[in-house]
Coordinates of C-alpha atoms and ligand atoms in Angstrom, one line a residue:
X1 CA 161.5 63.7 105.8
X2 CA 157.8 63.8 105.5
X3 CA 155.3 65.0 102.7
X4 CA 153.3 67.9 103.8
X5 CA 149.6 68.0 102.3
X6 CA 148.2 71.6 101.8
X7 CA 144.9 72.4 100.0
X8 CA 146.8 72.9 96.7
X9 CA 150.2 71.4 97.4
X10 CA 151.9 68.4 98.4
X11 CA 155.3 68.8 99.8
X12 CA 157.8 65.7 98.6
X13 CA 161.3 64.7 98.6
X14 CA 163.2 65.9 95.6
X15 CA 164.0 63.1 92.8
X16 CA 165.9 63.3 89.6
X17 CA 163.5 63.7 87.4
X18 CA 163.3 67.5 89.2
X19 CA 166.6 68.4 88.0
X20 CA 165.8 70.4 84.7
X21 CA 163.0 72.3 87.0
X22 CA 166.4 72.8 89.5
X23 CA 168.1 74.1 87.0
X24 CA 165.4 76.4 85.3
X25 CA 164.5 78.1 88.8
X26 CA 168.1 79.2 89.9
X27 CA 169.5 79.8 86.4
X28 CA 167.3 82.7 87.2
X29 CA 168.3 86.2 88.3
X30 CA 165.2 87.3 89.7
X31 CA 164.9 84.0 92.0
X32 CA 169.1 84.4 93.3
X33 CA 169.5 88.1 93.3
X34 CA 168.5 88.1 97.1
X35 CA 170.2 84.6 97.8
X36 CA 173.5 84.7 100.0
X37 CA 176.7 87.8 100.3
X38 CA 177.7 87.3 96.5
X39 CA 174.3 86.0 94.6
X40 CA 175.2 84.4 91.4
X41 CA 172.9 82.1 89.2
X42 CA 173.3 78.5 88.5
X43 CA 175.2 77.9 85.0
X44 CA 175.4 74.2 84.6
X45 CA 172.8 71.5 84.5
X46 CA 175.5 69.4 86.6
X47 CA 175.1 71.8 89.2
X48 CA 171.5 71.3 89.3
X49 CA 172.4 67.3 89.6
X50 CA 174.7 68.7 92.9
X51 CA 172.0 70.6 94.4
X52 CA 169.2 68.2 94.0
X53 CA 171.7 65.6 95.7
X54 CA 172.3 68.1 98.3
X55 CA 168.6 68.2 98.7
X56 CA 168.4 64.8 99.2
X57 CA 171.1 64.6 101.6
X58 CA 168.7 66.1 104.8
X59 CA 167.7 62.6 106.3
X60 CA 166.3 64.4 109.4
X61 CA 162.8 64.0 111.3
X62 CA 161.5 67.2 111.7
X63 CA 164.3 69.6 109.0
X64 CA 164.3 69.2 105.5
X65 CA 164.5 70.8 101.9
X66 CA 161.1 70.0 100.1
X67 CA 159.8 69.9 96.2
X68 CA 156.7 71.9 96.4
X69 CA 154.5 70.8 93.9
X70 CA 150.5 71.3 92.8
X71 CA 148.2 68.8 93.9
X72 CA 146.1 69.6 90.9
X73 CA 148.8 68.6 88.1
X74 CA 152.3 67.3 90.0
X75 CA 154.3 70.4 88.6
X76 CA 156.6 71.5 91.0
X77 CA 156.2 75.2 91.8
X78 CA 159.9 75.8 94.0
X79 CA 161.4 74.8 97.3
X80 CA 160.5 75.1 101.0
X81 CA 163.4 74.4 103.6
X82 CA 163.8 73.9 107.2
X83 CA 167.3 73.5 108.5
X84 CA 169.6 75.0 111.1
X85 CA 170.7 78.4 110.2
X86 CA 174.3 79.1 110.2
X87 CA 176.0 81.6 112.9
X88 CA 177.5 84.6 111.5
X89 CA 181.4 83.8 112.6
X90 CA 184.7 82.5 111.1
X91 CA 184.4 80.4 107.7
X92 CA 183.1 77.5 107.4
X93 CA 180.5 78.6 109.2
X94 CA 179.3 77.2 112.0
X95 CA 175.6 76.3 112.6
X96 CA 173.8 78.2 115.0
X97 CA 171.2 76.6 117.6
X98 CA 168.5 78.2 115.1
X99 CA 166.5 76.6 112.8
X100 CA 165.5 78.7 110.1
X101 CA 162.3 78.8 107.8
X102 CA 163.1 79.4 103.9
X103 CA 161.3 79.6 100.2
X104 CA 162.2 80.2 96.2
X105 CA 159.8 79.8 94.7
X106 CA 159.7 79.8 90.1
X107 CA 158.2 83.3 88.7
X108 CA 155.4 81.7 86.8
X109 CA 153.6 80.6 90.3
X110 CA 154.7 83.6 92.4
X111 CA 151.4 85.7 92.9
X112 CA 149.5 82.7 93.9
X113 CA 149.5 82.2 97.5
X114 CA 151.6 79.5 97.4
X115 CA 154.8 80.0 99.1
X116 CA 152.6 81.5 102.0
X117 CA 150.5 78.5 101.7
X118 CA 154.3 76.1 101.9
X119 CA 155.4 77.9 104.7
X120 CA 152.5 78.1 107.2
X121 CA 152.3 74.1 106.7
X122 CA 156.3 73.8 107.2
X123 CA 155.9 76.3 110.2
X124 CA 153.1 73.9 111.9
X125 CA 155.0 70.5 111.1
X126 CA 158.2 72.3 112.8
X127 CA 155.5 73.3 116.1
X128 CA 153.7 70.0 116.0
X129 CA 157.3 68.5 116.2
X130 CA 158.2 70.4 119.3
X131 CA 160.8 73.3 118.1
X132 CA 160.6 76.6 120.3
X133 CA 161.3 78.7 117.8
X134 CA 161.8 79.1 113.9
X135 CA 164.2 82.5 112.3
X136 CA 164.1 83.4 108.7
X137 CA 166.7 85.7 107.5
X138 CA 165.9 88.5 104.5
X139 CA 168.0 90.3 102.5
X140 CA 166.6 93.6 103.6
X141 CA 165.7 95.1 99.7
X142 CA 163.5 91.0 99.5
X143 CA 159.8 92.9 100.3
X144 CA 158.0 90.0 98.6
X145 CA 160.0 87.6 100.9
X146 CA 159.3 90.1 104.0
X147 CA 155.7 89.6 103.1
X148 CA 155.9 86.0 103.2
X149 CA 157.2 86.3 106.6
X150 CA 154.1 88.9 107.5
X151 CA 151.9 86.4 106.0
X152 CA 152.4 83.5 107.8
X153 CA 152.7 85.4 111.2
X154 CA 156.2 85.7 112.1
X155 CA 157.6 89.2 114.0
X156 CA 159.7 91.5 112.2
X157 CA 162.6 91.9 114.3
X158 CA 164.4 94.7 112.3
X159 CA 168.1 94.1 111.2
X160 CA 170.6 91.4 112.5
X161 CA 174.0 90.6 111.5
X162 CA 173.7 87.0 114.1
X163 CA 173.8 84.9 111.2
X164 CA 175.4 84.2 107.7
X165 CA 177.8 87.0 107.8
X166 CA 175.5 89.1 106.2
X167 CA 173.1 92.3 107.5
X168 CA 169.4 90.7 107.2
X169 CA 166.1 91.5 107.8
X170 CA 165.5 89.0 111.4
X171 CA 161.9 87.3 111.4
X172 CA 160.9 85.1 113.9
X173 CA 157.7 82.2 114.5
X174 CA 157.6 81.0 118.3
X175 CA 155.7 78.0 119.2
X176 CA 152.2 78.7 120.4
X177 CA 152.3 75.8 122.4
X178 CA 155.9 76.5 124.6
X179 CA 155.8 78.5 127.7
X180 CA 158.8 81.2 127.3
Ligands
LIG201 C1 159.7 85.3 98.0 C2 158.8 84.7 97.1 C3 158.6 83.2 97.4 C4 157.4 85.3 97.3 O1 156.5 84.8 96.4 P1 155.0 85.3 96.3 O2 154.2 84.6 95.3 O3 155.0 86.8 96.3 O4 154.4 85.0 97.8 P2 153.1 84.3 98.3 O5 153.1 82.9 97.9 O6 152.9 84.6 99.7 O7 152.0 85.0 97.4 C5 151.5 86.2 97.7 C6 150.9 86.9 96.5 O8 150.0 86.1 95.9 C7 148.7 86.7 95.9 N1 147.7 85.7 96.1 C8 146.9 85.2 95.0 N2 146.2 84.2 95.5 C9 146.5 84.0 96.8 C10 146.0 83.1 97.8 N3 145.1 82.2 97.5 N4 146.6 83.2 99.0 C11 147.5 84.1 99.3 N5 148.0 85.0 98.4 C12 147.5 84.9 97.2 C13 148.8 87.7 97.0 O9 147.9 88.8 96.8 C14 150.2 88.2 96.9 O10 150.4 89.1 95.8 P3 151.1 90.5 95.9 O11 152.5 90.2 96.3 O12 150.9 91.0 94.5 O13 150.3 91.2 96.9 C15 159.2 84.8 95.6 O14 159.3 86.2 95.4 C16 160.5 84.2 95.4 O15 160.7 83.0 95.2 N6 161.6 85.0 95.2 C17 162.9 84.5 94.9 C18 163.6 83.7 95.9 C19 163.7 84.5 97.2 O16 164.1 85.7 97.3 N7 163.4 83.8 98.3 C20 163.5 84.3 99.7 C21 164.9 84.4 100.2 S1 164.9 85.1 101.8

């Protein structure tokens, strides 16, 4: 997985010394209410170990699950993720072909551009390294997520129920530089 450089963020790997920031941003009900059929926060600090293992686990060229953290002080702000998104189908689910395009960012950095700014980097790197197309799924009540979409110039495509089991608001980013 590579770093992604923005003007105010780096994108990195995760590491363990991220793990009490893991476990402060989704202990947190306003970061998982929108997350998944059954959102529930994160209780334990070993669970924050799991997922920033998890994180780590994405050895991949162009996918990943990055720390996004400010260039100006190394404090990571939330997470930016790039990964195939899984079909809506019999349990465990299946991955579909789609990749999809996702972000949680903490509360003390939302309001600042920089989720938008994560994503529209992440978007590029996924173009640059030849994917057609890139989804994001929203639960449809996530506005400030829709926006992100908005922002970095993916198409609304109204409700879908064609991944995750779940009825979401269907976004979608083609590659300016594939004939389709
Ligand atoms: C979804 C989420 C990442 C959106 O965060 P956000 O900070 O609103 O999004 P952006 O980074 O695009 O920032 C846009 C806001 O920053 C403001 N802003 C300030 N400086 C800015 C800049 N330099 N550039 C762009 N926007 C800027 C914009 O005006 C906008 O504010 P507004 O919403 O009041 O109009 C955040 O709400 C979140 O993490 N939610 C919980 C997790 C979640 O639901 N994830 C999505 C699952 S699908």
């Amino acid at each position: 997985m590579e770093n992604i450089t923005t003007e105010r963020l780096l994108l990195r790997p995760w590491q363990e010394t991220d793990v009490d920031f893991v476990y402060d941003l989704y202990s947190r009900w306003v970061v998982q209410r929108f997350i998944g059929n059954e959102p529930r926060v994160m209780e334990s600090r070993t669970e924050a170990e799991e997922r920033v293992a998890r994180f780590q686990a994405i050895d991949h060229p162009v996918h990943g699950i990055w720390a996004v953290t400010r260039r100006e002080d190394g404090a990571p702000v939330g997470t930016l993720l790039l990964k195939p998104i899984p079909a809506s189908g019999e349990e465990p689910p299946k991955p579909s072909d789609d990749v999809e395009i996702g972000w949680h960012l903490h509360p003390d950095y939302w309001g600042s551009g920089f989720a938008s700014e994560a994503a529209e980097a992440v978007l590029a790197h996924a173009f640059a390294h030849g994917l057609d197309r890139v989804v994001a799924v929203t639960n449809p009540a996530n506005e400030a997520s829709q926006n992100v979409c908005l922002r970095i110039g993916m198409k609304a495509k109204g409700l879908s129920r064609k991944y995750y089991n779940a009825t979401c608001e269907l976004f979608v980013a083609k590659n300016p530089t594939v004939d389709s």
